[in-house]
Short mmCIF file of C-alpha atoms in Angstrom, two decimals:
data_model
loop_
_atom_site.label_atom_id
_atom_site.label_comp_id
_atom_site.label_asym_id
_atom_site.label_seq_id
_atom_site.Cartn_x
_atom_site.Cartn_y
_atom_site.Cartn_z
CA MET A 26 13.75 -37.28 27.97
CA THR A 27 10.70 -35.64 26.40
CA GLU A 28 8.42 -38.10 24.67
CA MET A 29 8.44 -36.94 21.04
CA PHE A 30 6.62 -38.27 17.97
CA ALA A 31 7.10 -37.32 14.32
CA GLN A 32 4.37 -38.06 11.82
CA GLY A 33 5.37 -36.73 8.41
CA ASP A 34 5.66 -32.97 8.72
CA LEU A 35 4.20 -32.82 12.26
CA LEU A 36 6.10 -33.09 15.53
CA ILE A 37 4.19 -33.94 18.69
CA GLU A 38 5.92 -33.55 22.06
CA ARG A 39 4.55 -34.47 25.46
CA VAL A 40 4.42 -31.53 27.88
CA ALA A 41 3.38 -31.09 31.50
CA ASP A 42 -0.32 -31.76 31.98
CA ILE A 43 -2.28 -28.49 31.82
CA GLU A 44 -5.88 -27.38 31.59
CA PRO A 45 -7.05 -26.19 28.16
CA SER A 46 -6.67 -22.43 27.65
CA GLY A 47 -6.84 -19.94 24.79
CA THR A 48 -9.06 -21.02 21.90
CA ILE A 49 -10.71 -24.45 21.96
CA LEU A 50 -10.79 -25.94 18.46
CA ALA A 51 -13.93 -27.89 17.62
CA PRO A 52 -14.05 -31.09 15.55
CA ASP A 53 -15.03 -30.71 11.88
CA THR A 54 -18.24 -32.05 10.35
CA THR A 55 -16.78 -35.57 10.16
CA GLY A 56 -16.10 -35.50 13.88
CA ALA A 57 -12.33 -35.30 13.37
CA ILE A 58 -9.95 -33.01 15.17
CA VAL A 59 -7.71 -31.95 12.29
CA LEU A 60 -4.18 -31.07 13.41
CA ALA A 61 -2.99 -30.15 9.93
CA GLU A 62 -4.01 -30.59 6.32
CA GLY A 63 -1.72 -30.84 3.28
CA GLU A 64 -1.86 -27.70 1.13
CA LEU A 65 -1.68 -29.64 -2.11
CA THR A 66 -2.65 -33.22 -1.27
CA GLY A 67 -5.50 -32.52 1.16
CA HIS A 68 -4.15 -35.35 3.35
CA ARG A 69 -4.94 -34.78 7.02
CA HIS A 70 -3.34 -35.49 10.36
CA ALA A 71 -6.56 -36.18 12.24
CA ILE A 72 -7.77 -37.60 15.57
CA PHE A 73 -11.18 -39.29 15.66
CA ASP A 74 -11.05 -40.11 19.38
CA ARG A 75 -12.38 -37.78 22.07
CA VAL A 76 -9.63 -35.28 22.80
CA THR A 77 -9.53 -31.55 23.48
CA MET A 78 -7.52 -29.43 21.09
CA PHE A 79 -6.71 -25.89 22.08
CA ARG A 80 -4.45 -23.12 20.90
CA ASP A 81 -2.79 -20.76 23.33
CA ASP A 82 0.11 -18.75 21.87
CA SER A 83 1.40 -17.96 25.36
CA LEU A 84 2.28 -21.66 25.71
CA ALA A 85 4.44 -21.61 22.58
CA ARG A 86 6.59 -18.53 22.95
CA GLU A 87 9.86 -20.35 22.26
CA ILE A 88 8.54 -21.91 19.03
CA PRO A 89 9.44 -19.91 15.87
CA ALA A 90 6.51 -17.98 14.37
CA GLY A 91 4.15 -19.99 12.23
CA LEU A 92 5.16 -23.45 13.48
CA TYR A 93 2.88 -23.81 16.49
CA VAL A 94 -0.26 -25.80 15.64
CA GLY A 95 -1.85 -26.22 19.08
CA HIS A 96 -2.09 -28.46 22.15
CA VAL A 97 -3.95 -31.75 22.41
CA LYS A 98 -5.22 -33.04 25.77
CA VAL A 99 -5.94 -36.76 25.86
CA GLU A 100 -8.15 -37.98 28.72
CA GLY A 101 -10.02 -41.21 29.48
CA GLY A 102 -7.96 -43.53 27.26
CA SER A 103 -5.51 -43.18 24.41
CA ALA A 104 -5.98 -41.38 21.08
CA LEU A 105 -4.75 -42.19 17.60
CA ILE A 106 -3.36 -39.62 15.13
CA GLN A 107 -4.17 -40.87 11.66
CA HIS A 108 -2.88 -39.86 8.24
CA GLN A 109 -3.35 -41.25 4.74
CA GLU A 110 0.41 -41.72 4.10
CA HIS A 111 1.86 -42.38 7.53
CA ALA A 112 1.35 -45.09 10.12
CA PRO A 113 -0.86 -43.96 13.04
CA ILE A 114 0.65 -42.69 16.27
CA ASN A 115 -0.85 -43.65 19.59
CA LEU A 116 -0.95 -40.94 22.25
CA GLY A 117 -1.40 -41.97 25.87
CA GLU A 118 -3.28 -39.84 28.39
CA GLY A 119 -1.66 -36.46 28.87
CA THR A 120 -1.06 -33.15 27.14
CA TYR A 121 0.87 -32.75 23.90
CA ARG A 122 2.15 -29.76 21.98
CA VAL A 123 2.01 -30.00 18.19
CA ARG A 124 4.19 -28.11 15.73
CA ARG A 125 4.61 -28.26 11.99
CA GLN A 126 7.73 -28.46 9.87
CA ARG A 127 9.17 -25.55 7.93
CA GLU A 128 11.51 -25.18 5.01
CA LEU A 129 13.65 -22.31 3.78
CA GLU A 130 11.71 -20.43 1.07
CA PRO A 131 13.10 -18.43 -1.88
CA LYS A 132 12.05 -15.19 -0.13
CA ASP A 133 14.26 -16.10 2.84
CA ALA A 134 17.38 -16.14 0.70
CA VAL A 135 19.93 -13.48 1.53
CA LEU A 136 23.44 -12.73 0.44
CA VAL A 137 26.10 -13.77 2.89
CA ALA A 138 29.61 -12.46 3.22
CA ASP A 139 31.56 -15.67 2.84
CA MET B 7 -15.52 12.93 29.38
CA SER B 8 -14.60 9.97 27.20
CA LEU B 9 -14.87 10.48 23.47
CA ILE B 10 -15.15 6.75 22.84
CA GLU B 11 -18.40 6.04 20.98
CA ILE B 12 -17.86 2.32 20.44
CA ALA B 13 -16.04 0.46 23.20
CA ARG B 14 -16.53 -3.01 21.76
CA LEU B 15 -18.32 -4.68 18.88
CA SER B 16 -21.67 -6.35 19.38
CA ASP B 17 -22.19 -9.90 18.11
CA PRO B 18 -24.01 -8.72 14.93
CA GLN B 19 -21.18 -6.24 14.30
CA ARG B 20 -18.60 -9.02 14.70
CA GLU B 21 -20.51 -11.06 12.16
CA LYS B 22 -20.55 -8.08 9.80
CA LEU B 23 -16.81 -7.64 10.30
CA GLY B 24 -16.28 -11.11 8.85
CA GLN B 25 -18.60 -10.31 5.95
CA TYR B 26 -16.64 -7.14 5.13
CA GLY B 27 -13.38 -9.09 5.36
CA GLN B 28 -14.77 -11.53 2.82
CA ARG B 29 -16.09 -8.72 0.58
CA TRP B 30 -12.71 -6.92 0.42
CA SER B 31 -10.85 -10.16 0.02
CA GLU B 32 -13.00 -10.94 -3.03
CA LEU B 33 -12.56 -7.43 -4.43
CA ARG B 34 -8.78 -7.85 -4.28
CA ILE B 35 -8.86 -10.89 -6.56
CA ALA B 36 -11.78 -9.81 -8.80
CA THR B 37 -11.06 -10.23 -12.50
CA GLU B 38 -14.36 -9.25 -14.15
CA PRO B 39 -14.45 -6.19 -16.43
CA CYS B 40 -15.15 -2.97 -14.54
CA ASP B 41 -18.42 -1.08 -14.39
CA ARG B 42 -16.89 2.06 -15.87
CA ALA B 43 -19.90 4.33 -15.36
CA ALA B 44 -20.02 3.47 -11.66
CA ALA B 45 -16.28 4.07 -11.28
CA GLU B 46 -16.54 7.43 -13.04
CA ALA B 47 -19.38 8.50 -10.74
CA GLY B 48 -17.10 7.54 -7.85
CA VAL B 49 -14.33 9.75 -9.24
CA GLU B 50 -16.68 12.76 -9.22
CA ARG B 51 -17.60 12.10 -5.60
CA ALA B 52 -13.98 11.53 -4.56
CA TYR B 53 -12.85 14.81 -6.15
CA ALA B 54 -15.77 16.65 -4.54
CA ALA B 55 -14.86 15.19 -1.12
CA ALA B 56 -11.38 16.64 -1.57
CA GLY B 57 -12.86 20.03 -2.47
CA LEU B 58 -11.85 19.72 -6.12
CA VAL B 59 -13.80 20.26 -9.31
CA PRO B 60 -14.35 16.90 -11.07
CA PRO B 61 -11.72 16.18 -13.77
CA ARG B 62 -12.50 17.30 -17.32
CA SER B 63 -11.83 13.83 -18.61
CA ILE B 64 -11.49 10.31 -17.30
CA VAL B 65 -9.17 8.10 -19.34
CA TRP B 66 -9.41 4.32 -19.08
CA GLY B 67 -6.66 1.82 -19.72
CA GLY B 68 -6.66 -1.97 -19.86
CA GLY B 69 -4.02 -2.06 -17.14
CA PRO B 70 -1.58 0.08 -15.17
CA LEU B 71 1.10 0.03 -17.88
CA GLU B 72 -1.33 1.41 -20.44
CA ILE B 73 -2.36 4.27 -18.16
CA ALA B 74 1.31 4.91 -17.29
CA ASN B 75 2.12 5.26 -20.99
CA ASP B 76 -0.83 7.56 -21.63
CA TRP B 77 -0.02 9.60 -18.51
CA MET B 78 3.59 10.07 -19.61
CA ARG B 79 2.48 11.30 -23.05
CA SER B 80 -0.08 13.70 -21.60
CA SER B 81 0.57 17.41 -21.64
CA ASP B 82 0.62 19.85 -18.75
CA SER B 83 -3.07 20.51 -19.39
CA ALA B 84 -3.76 17.46 -17.17
CA GLY B 85 -2.81 19.69 -14.26
CA GLU B 86 -0.88 18.66 -11.19
CA ALA B 87 -1.09 15.26 -9.47
CA VAL B 88 -3.79 15.20 -6.78
CA ARG B 89 -3.45 11.72 -5.29
CA SER B 90 -2.46 13.22 -1.97
CA GLN B 91 -5.66 15.33 -1.73
CA VAL B 92 -8.11 12.87 -3.29
CA ILE B 93 -6.89 9.66 -1.64
CA ASP B 94 -4.15 9.88 0.98
CA GLN B 95 -5.41 12.85 3.01
CA ILE B 96 -9.05 11.77 2.90
CA CYS B 97 -8.16 8.28 4.11
CA ARG B 98 -5.86 9.58 6.83
CA LYS B 99 -8.47 12.03 8.13
CA ALA B 100 -11.06 9.27 8.35
CA GLU B 101 -8.58 6.89 10.04
CA VAL B 102 -7.75 9.49 12.69
CA ALA B 103 -11.41 10.36 13.24
CA VAL B 104 -12.33 6.70 13.71
CA GLU B 105 -9.33 6.00 15.97
CA HIS B 106 -10.59 8.73 18.32
CA VAL B 107 -14.01 7.18 18.81
CA VAL B 108 -13.37 3.43 18.97
CA GLY B 109 -12.02 1.58 21.99
CA LEU B 110 -9.22 -0.91 22.34
CA GLY B 111 -11.67 -3.83 22.10
CA VAL B 112 -12.78 -2.67 18.66
CA ARG B 113 -9.21 -2.23 17.47
CA MET B 114 -8.32 -5.72 18.67
CA ALA B 115 -11.34 -7.20 16.90
CA LEU B 116 -10.29 -5.42 13.72
CA ALA B 117 -6.69 -6.63 14.10
CA GLY B 118 -8.07 -10.16 14.30
CA GLU B 119 -9.85 -9.83 10.94
CA LEU B 120 -6.70 -10.14 8.85
CA ARG B 121 -8.52 -9.66 5.55
CA LEU B 122 -9.23 -6.07 6.60
CA ALA B 123 -6.23 -5.41 8.82
CA ARG B 124 -3.47 -6.44 6.40
CA VAL B 125 -2.70 -5.98 2.75
CA PRO B 126 -2.14 -9.52 1.41
CA GLN B 127 1.34 -10.39 0.27
CA PHE B 128 0.29 -11.07 -3.32
CA CYS B 129 -1.00 -7.48 -3.62
CA THR B 130 2.33 -5.94 -2.66
CA THR B 131 4.08 -8.24 -5.14
CA ILE B 132 1.72 -7.08 -7.90
CA ASP B 133 2.57 -3.47 -7.00
CA GLU B 134 6.28 -4.30 -7.05
CA ALA B 135 5.96 -5.75 -10.56
CA VAL B 136 3.82 -2.87 -11.85
CA HIS B 137 6.07 -0.19 -10.37
CA ARG B 138 9.17 -1.92 -11.74
CA ASP B 139 7.82 -1.86 -15.30
CA CYS B 140 6.04 1.50 -15.09
CA GLN B 141 9.24 3.06 -13.79
CA ARG B 142 10.73 2.31 -17.19
CA VAL B 143 8.03 4.39 -18.88
CA ARG B 144 9.90 7.64 -19.46
CA PRO B 145 8.65 10.95 -20.77
CA THR B 146 10.11 12.32 -23.98
CA LEU B 147 13.43 14.12 -23.80
CA ARG B 148 11.62 17.40 -24.47
CA ALA B 149 9.18 16.81 -21.62
CA ARG B 150 12.00 15.89 -19.24
CA PHE B 151 13.85 19.08 -20.19
CA PHE B 152 10.84 21.31 -19.54
CA ASN B 153 10.11 19.40 -16.32
CA LEU B 154 13.38 20.79 -14.95
CA PHE B 155 12.02 24.34 -15.20
CA ALA B 156 8.35 23.68 -14.43
CA PRO B 157 6.81 25.14 -11.27
CA ARG B 158 7.22 22.65 -8.44
CA ARG B 159 3.52 21.80 -8.23
CA LEU B 160 3.45 20.89 -11.93
CA ARG B 161 6.58 18.74 -11.93
CA ARG B 162 5.89 15.18 -12.98
CA ALA B 163 6.47 12.76 -10.08
CA SER B 164 7.01 9.02 -10.45
CA PHE B 165 4.21 6.62 -11.36
CA ALA B 166 4.60 4.90 -7.98
CA SER B 167 3.93 8.09 -6.05
CA SER B 168 1.17 9.37 -8.36
CA ALA B 169 -0.90 6.21 -8.88
CA PHE B 170 -2.96 4.24 -6.37
CA ALA B 171 -3.76 0.52 -6.42
CA PHE B 172 -7.08 -0.25 -4.76
CA HIS B 173 -6.13 -3.89 -4.06
CA SER B 174 -3.38 -2.50 -1.78
CA ALA B 175 -5.60 -0.03 0.06
CA SER B 176 -4.80 -0.68 3.70
CA SER B 177 -7.76 0.93 5.45
CA LEU B 178 -10.63 1.40 2.97
CA GLY B 179 -12.31 -1.90 3.84
CA ALA B 180 -12.16 -1.33 7.60
CA LEU B 181 -13.46 2.24 7.22
CA GLU B 182 -16.35 1.01 5.08
CA PHE B 183 -17.21 -1.44 7.87
CA PHE B 184 -17.21 1.39 10.44
CA HIS B 185 -19.42 3.46 8.13
CA ASP B 186 -21.96 0.76 7.34
CA ALA B 187 -22.02 -1.35 10.51
CA CYS B 188 -20.96 0.96 13.34
CA GLY B 189 -22.77 4.19 12.54
CA LEU B 190 -19.59 6.22 12.07
CA GLN B 191 -20.90 8.02 8.99
CA ARG B 192 -19.75 11.43 10.14
CA GLN B 193 -16.12 10.26 10.34
CA THR B 194 -16.08 8.27 7.08
CA ALA B 195 -18.64 9.76 4.67
CA ALA B 196 -15.94 11.46 2.60
CA LEU B 197 -14.75 8.04 1.45
CA SER B 198 -17.92 7.10 -0.44
CA GLY B 199 -16.42 8.00 -3.80
CA LEU B 200 -13.26 5.96 -3.14
CA TRP B 201 -15.32 2.91 -2.09
CA GLN B 202 -17.25 3.19 -5.31
CA ILE B 203 -14.05 3.34 -7.37
CA ALA B 204 -12.50 0.46 -5.41
CA GLU B 205 -15.50 -1.67 -6.32
CA ASN B 206 -15.26 -0.78 -10.01
CA ALA B 207 -11.62 -0.13 -10.96
CA ALA B 208 -8.14 -1.39 -10.12
CA TRP B 209 -5.74 1.56 -10.41
CA MET B 210 -6.31 5.32 -10.23
CA LEU B 211 -3.95 8.08 -11.28
CA PRO B 212 -5.66 11.37 -10.45
CA HIS B 213 -4.55 14.74 -11.78
CA ARG B 214 -6.48 17.98 -11.40
CA HIS B 215 -8.04 17.91 -14.88
CA VAL B 216 -7.58 14.30 -15.96
CA CYS B 217 -8.08 11.12 -14.01
CA TRP B 218 -6.71 7.82 -15.34
CA LEU B 219 -8.40 4.58 -14.33
CA SER B 220 -7.39 1.03 -15.07
CA GLU B 221 -9.38 -2.13 -15.63
CA ARG B 222 -8.99 -5.02 -13.21
CA PRO B 223 -6.50 -7.81 -13.90
CA ARG B 224 -7.70 -10.63 -16.14
CA LEU B 225 -5.92 -13.14 -13.91
CA VAL B 226 -4.37 -13.26 -10.46
CA CYS B 227 -2.85 -16.51 -9.18
CA GLN B 228 -1.80 -17.21 -5.60
CA ASP B 229 -0.44 -20.21 -3.77
CA PRO B 230 -2.21 -21.55 -0.65
CA ARG B 231 -0.19 -19.12 1.49
CA GLY B 232 -1.46 -16.06 -0.36
CA ARG B 233 1.73 -15.40 -2.30
CA LEU B 234 1.73 -14.42 -5.97
CA HIS B 235 2.56 -17.68 -7.68
CA ALA B 236 1.91 -19.58 -10.89
CA ALA B 237 3.84 -22.63 -12.06
CA ASN B 238 2.55 -22.70 -15.65
CA GLY B 239 2.15 -19.12 -16.84
CA PRO B 240 1.86 -15.50 -15.73
CA ALA B 241 0.83 -15.00 -12.12
CA VAL B 242 -0.85 -11.68 -12.88
CA GLY B 243 -2.02 -10.22 -16.18
CA TYR B 244 -4.05 -7.18 -17.19
CA ARG B 245 -6.25 -6.54 -20.16
CA ASP B 246 -3.62 -4.30 -21.82
CA GLY B 247 -1.45 -7.38 -22.37
CA TRP B 248 1.00 -6.69 -19.54
CA SER B 249 1.75 -9.61 -17.26
CA ALA B 250 4.29 -10.74 -14.66
CA TYR B 251 5.59 -14.10 -13.51
CA ALA B 252 6.10 -15.07 -9.91
CA TRP B 253 7.20 -18.10 -7.90
CA LYS B 254 6.13 -18.17 -4.23
CA GLY B 255 5.98 -14.38 -4.08
CA VAL B 256 9.26 -13.75 -5.91
CA LEU B 257 9.06 -12.01 -9.30
CA VAL B 258 10.92 -14.12 -11.83
CA PRO B 259 11.78 -13.74 -15.54
CA SER B 260 9.15 -15.24 -17.86
CA TRP B 261 11.55 -17.82 -19.35
CA MET B 262 11.90 -19.58 -16.00
CA ILE B 263 8.21 -20.46 -16.05
CA GLU B 264 7.62 -20.74 -19.81
CA HIS B 265 10.84 -22.70 -20.50
CA PRO B 266 11.79 -24.52 -17.31
CA GLU B 267 13.90 -26.92 -19.40
CA ARG B 268 16.45 -24.10 -19.71
CA ILE B 269 17.14 -24.23 -15.98
CA THR B 270 20.36 -26.16 -15.43
CA VAL B 271 23.04 -26.35 -12.76
CA ARG B 272 24.99 -23.88 -14.92
CA THR B 273 22.20 -21.27 -15.22
CA ILE B 274 21.57 -21.63 -11.48
CA GLY B 275 25.24 -20.98 -10.79
CA ALA B 276 25.17 -17.93 -13.08
CA ALA B 277 22.16 -16.29 -11.37
CA LEU B 278 22.98 -13.06 -9.55
CA ASP B 279 19.91 -12.71 -7.36
CA PRO B 280 19.81 -15.31 -4.53
CA GLN B 281 15.99 -15.35 -4.47
CA ILE B 282 15.83 -16.01 -8.22
CA ARG B 283 18.48 -18.71 -7.81
CA ARG B 284 16.41 -20.48 -5.17
CA CYS B 285 13.31 -20.28 -7.35
CA MET B 286 15.33 -21.89 -10.15
CA ILE B 287 16.36 -24.73 -7.82
CA GLU B 288 12.74 -25.24 -6.74
CA ILE B 289 11.48 -25.28 -10.33
CA LEU B 290 14.18 -27.75 -11.35
CA THR B 291 13.50 -29.49 -7.99
CA PRO B 292 16.23 -29.93 -5.35
CA GLU B 293 16.29 -33.65 -6.16
CA ARG B 294 17.26 -33.08 -9.81
CA PHE B 295 19.61 -30.24 -8.86
CA ILE B 296 21.51 -32.63 -6.60
CA ALA B 297 21.31 -35.53 -9.07
CA GLN B 298 22.85 -33.29 -11.76
CA GLY B 299 25.81 -32.52 -9.52
CA GLY B 300 24.59 -29.17 -8.25
CA ALA B 301 25.46 -29.79 -4.59
CA HIS B 302 27.96 -31.72 -2.48
CA ARG B 303 27.20 -34.37 0.11
CA ILE B 304 28.31 -32.90 3.43
CA ALA B 305 27.25 -35.45 6.03
CA GLN B 306 24.95 -38.38 6.71
CA ASP B 307 23.42 -39.70 9.93
CA GLU B 308 20.32 -41.64 11.01
CA THR B 309 18.07 -38.62 10.27
CA GLY B 310 19.15 -38.11 6.64
CA VAL B 311 21.78 -36.65 4.29
CA LEU B 312 22.94 -33.03 4.25
CA TRP B 313 23.72 -31.44 0.85
CA ARG B 314 25.31 -28.05 0.23
CA GLN B 315 26.55 -25.78 -2.54
CA ARG B 316 28.48 -22.53 -2.24
CA TRP B 317 28.72 -19.75 -4.76
CA ARG B 318 30.67 -16.52 -4.59
CA TRP B 319 28.24 -14.68 -2.30
CA GLU B 320 25.74 -17.27 -1.29
CA ALA B 321 25.28 -20.85 -0.19
CA TRP B 322 22.39 -23.30 -0.40
CA ALA B 323 21.69 -26.43 1.61
CA ALA B 324 19.06 -29.13 1.80
CA VAL B 325 18.55 -32.16 3.98
CA GLU B 326 17.37 -35.36 2.34
CA VAL B 327 14.95 -37.32 4.52
CA THR B 328 12.82 -40.41 4.00
CA ASN B 329 9.32 -41.21 5.17
CA GLY B 330 9.18 -43.22 8.37
CA THR B 331 6.42 -45.33 6.85
CA PRO B 332 7.23 -47.45 3.77
CA GLU B 333 5.04 -47.44 0.65
CA ALA B 334 3.03 -50.50 -0.38
CA ASP B 335 5.96 -51.70 -2.54
CA GLY B 336 8.39 -51.43 0.36
CA THR B 337 10.18 -48.29 -0.90
CA ARG B 338 10.25 -45.09 1.12
CA LYS B 339 9.44 -41.67 -0.25
CA ARG B 340 12.35 -39.22 -0.21
CA TYR B 341 12.05 -35.50 0.43
CA PHE B 342 14.54 -32.65 0.16
CA LEU B 343 13.97 -29.88 2.68
CA GLN B 344 15.82 -26.62 2.07
CA VAL B 345 17.55 -25.40 5.21
CA PRO B 346 19.99 -22.62 6.21
CA ALA B 347 23.41 -23.19 4.69
CA ASN B 348 25.19 -23.03 8.06
CA MET B 349 23.78 -26.39 9.19
CA ARG B 350 26.59 -28.82 10.04
CA THR B 351 24.76 -32.13 10.43
CA PRO B 352 21.56 -33.65 9.04
CA ARG B 353 20.18 -33.89 12.60
CA GLU B 354 20.77 -30.18 13.16
CA ALA B 355 19.07 -29.46 9.82
CA VAL B 356 16.01 -31.62 10.56
CA ALA B 357 15.80 -30.15 14.07
CA TRP B 358 15.83 -26.65 12.53
CA THR B 359 12.83 -27.54 10.36
CA TYR B 360 10.85 -27.99 13.59
CA GLY B 361 12.39 -25.00 15.32
CA LEU B 362 14.38 -27.21 17.72
CA SER B 363 18.03 -27.46 18.64
CA GLU B 364 20.01 -30.49 17.53
CA THR B 365 20.14 -31.85 21.09
CA ARG B 366 16.40 -31.51 21.67
CA TYR B 367 15.32 -33.27 18.48
CA ARG B 368 14.98 -36.89 19.63
CA PRO B 369 11.75 -38.43 18.28
CA THR B 370 10.88 -41.70 20.00
CA VAL B 371 8.50 -42.70 17.20
CA ARG B 372 8.68 -41.58 13.57
CA THR B 373 6.11 -42.64 10.98
#
């Protein structure tokens, strides 16, 4: 079974170990790799340990548009995903694919023939 | 021989591309009063580029509705509509000329600068609201009668096809970049008047002898996803007093925002438009909608509770979930996520929110 972690509105799933490809995302000025940031609260899902985050859309073709956040490669020890509201999640060495949660929006509403 | 003049952008040009993206992004949300003299000088140049004599008069309005009203009342002496010559054809010619001389690498770089490559969603919603209300501006019965017999070129078309909104210009920003940063003056010089107007006016309604211009909006509100949205008042308003209300990109009646207390399970059930209905549920909040008996409990499992309501032509569903991590007082925050109405179990609904099938959603740790 795929190792899968849910932290608030993020889902992190372990995938086969791969080399980083696509765009490498650099840490911000605080040294954190920010996986996602709340639109209204500003709360962040962030990793302060040394990991490589990259984004390669070709590795997320089966994920619905807009949900793919990126991949995280953890090497040389574990890494902690931290968030202001949720308990931290510990990621062991390996590669993980991160996606965000969606919700049906008013614009998505359509009439159905019931 | 290849006609390509620019195969790819240099690093300084890439930097400039970002600057032009920023510039046009700011222009689209600008709310300061216009520099009318500069805009009028732009009109003269734009007409000249189209091979037309400058209009005899330029009429300003505080917003698109004001210019629509004035335009409808105007006589035939304004001449025929010339948007096609002054704006559409000039832009198209420049687009084609530039397409011929730039390579695939340049086009891909441009496609990556979304502020230049795409018209933001909030702009198209503003146009939708303006066109909806300006469509109601009707000429007098006498004018409509004579319009039936007028020569084809003088027949009054709709406001939507005669007027042009500069915030929704799809290529002007990119063409300005090619002119200023890539040396493609020959292909784009005819647009100088339009760039000048875009910088100093919001709407343009050009006729042969009269050109109507509108001031910029006095407010434009978006949500973090770039949709027209305001929870406490109009989402867009012009200086002529016209305004429109929007919730997450959906145009809604003013009472829904100004008097949210009037939204009840009953008014939600009576709504005809499914998008408006969903906005009503969001404004009331799904939690209160359910608490007031708006939806039925369908199923419960270890992932949450599934709620649903059906109306004559539409159904709504939400899954109630709780935070994996308790608050300091031991309680857990609850959330209601709106999901497709054909979900059968809470697990299927939660899995859908992540784009997974019910069988694949099996988190080992949830916090």
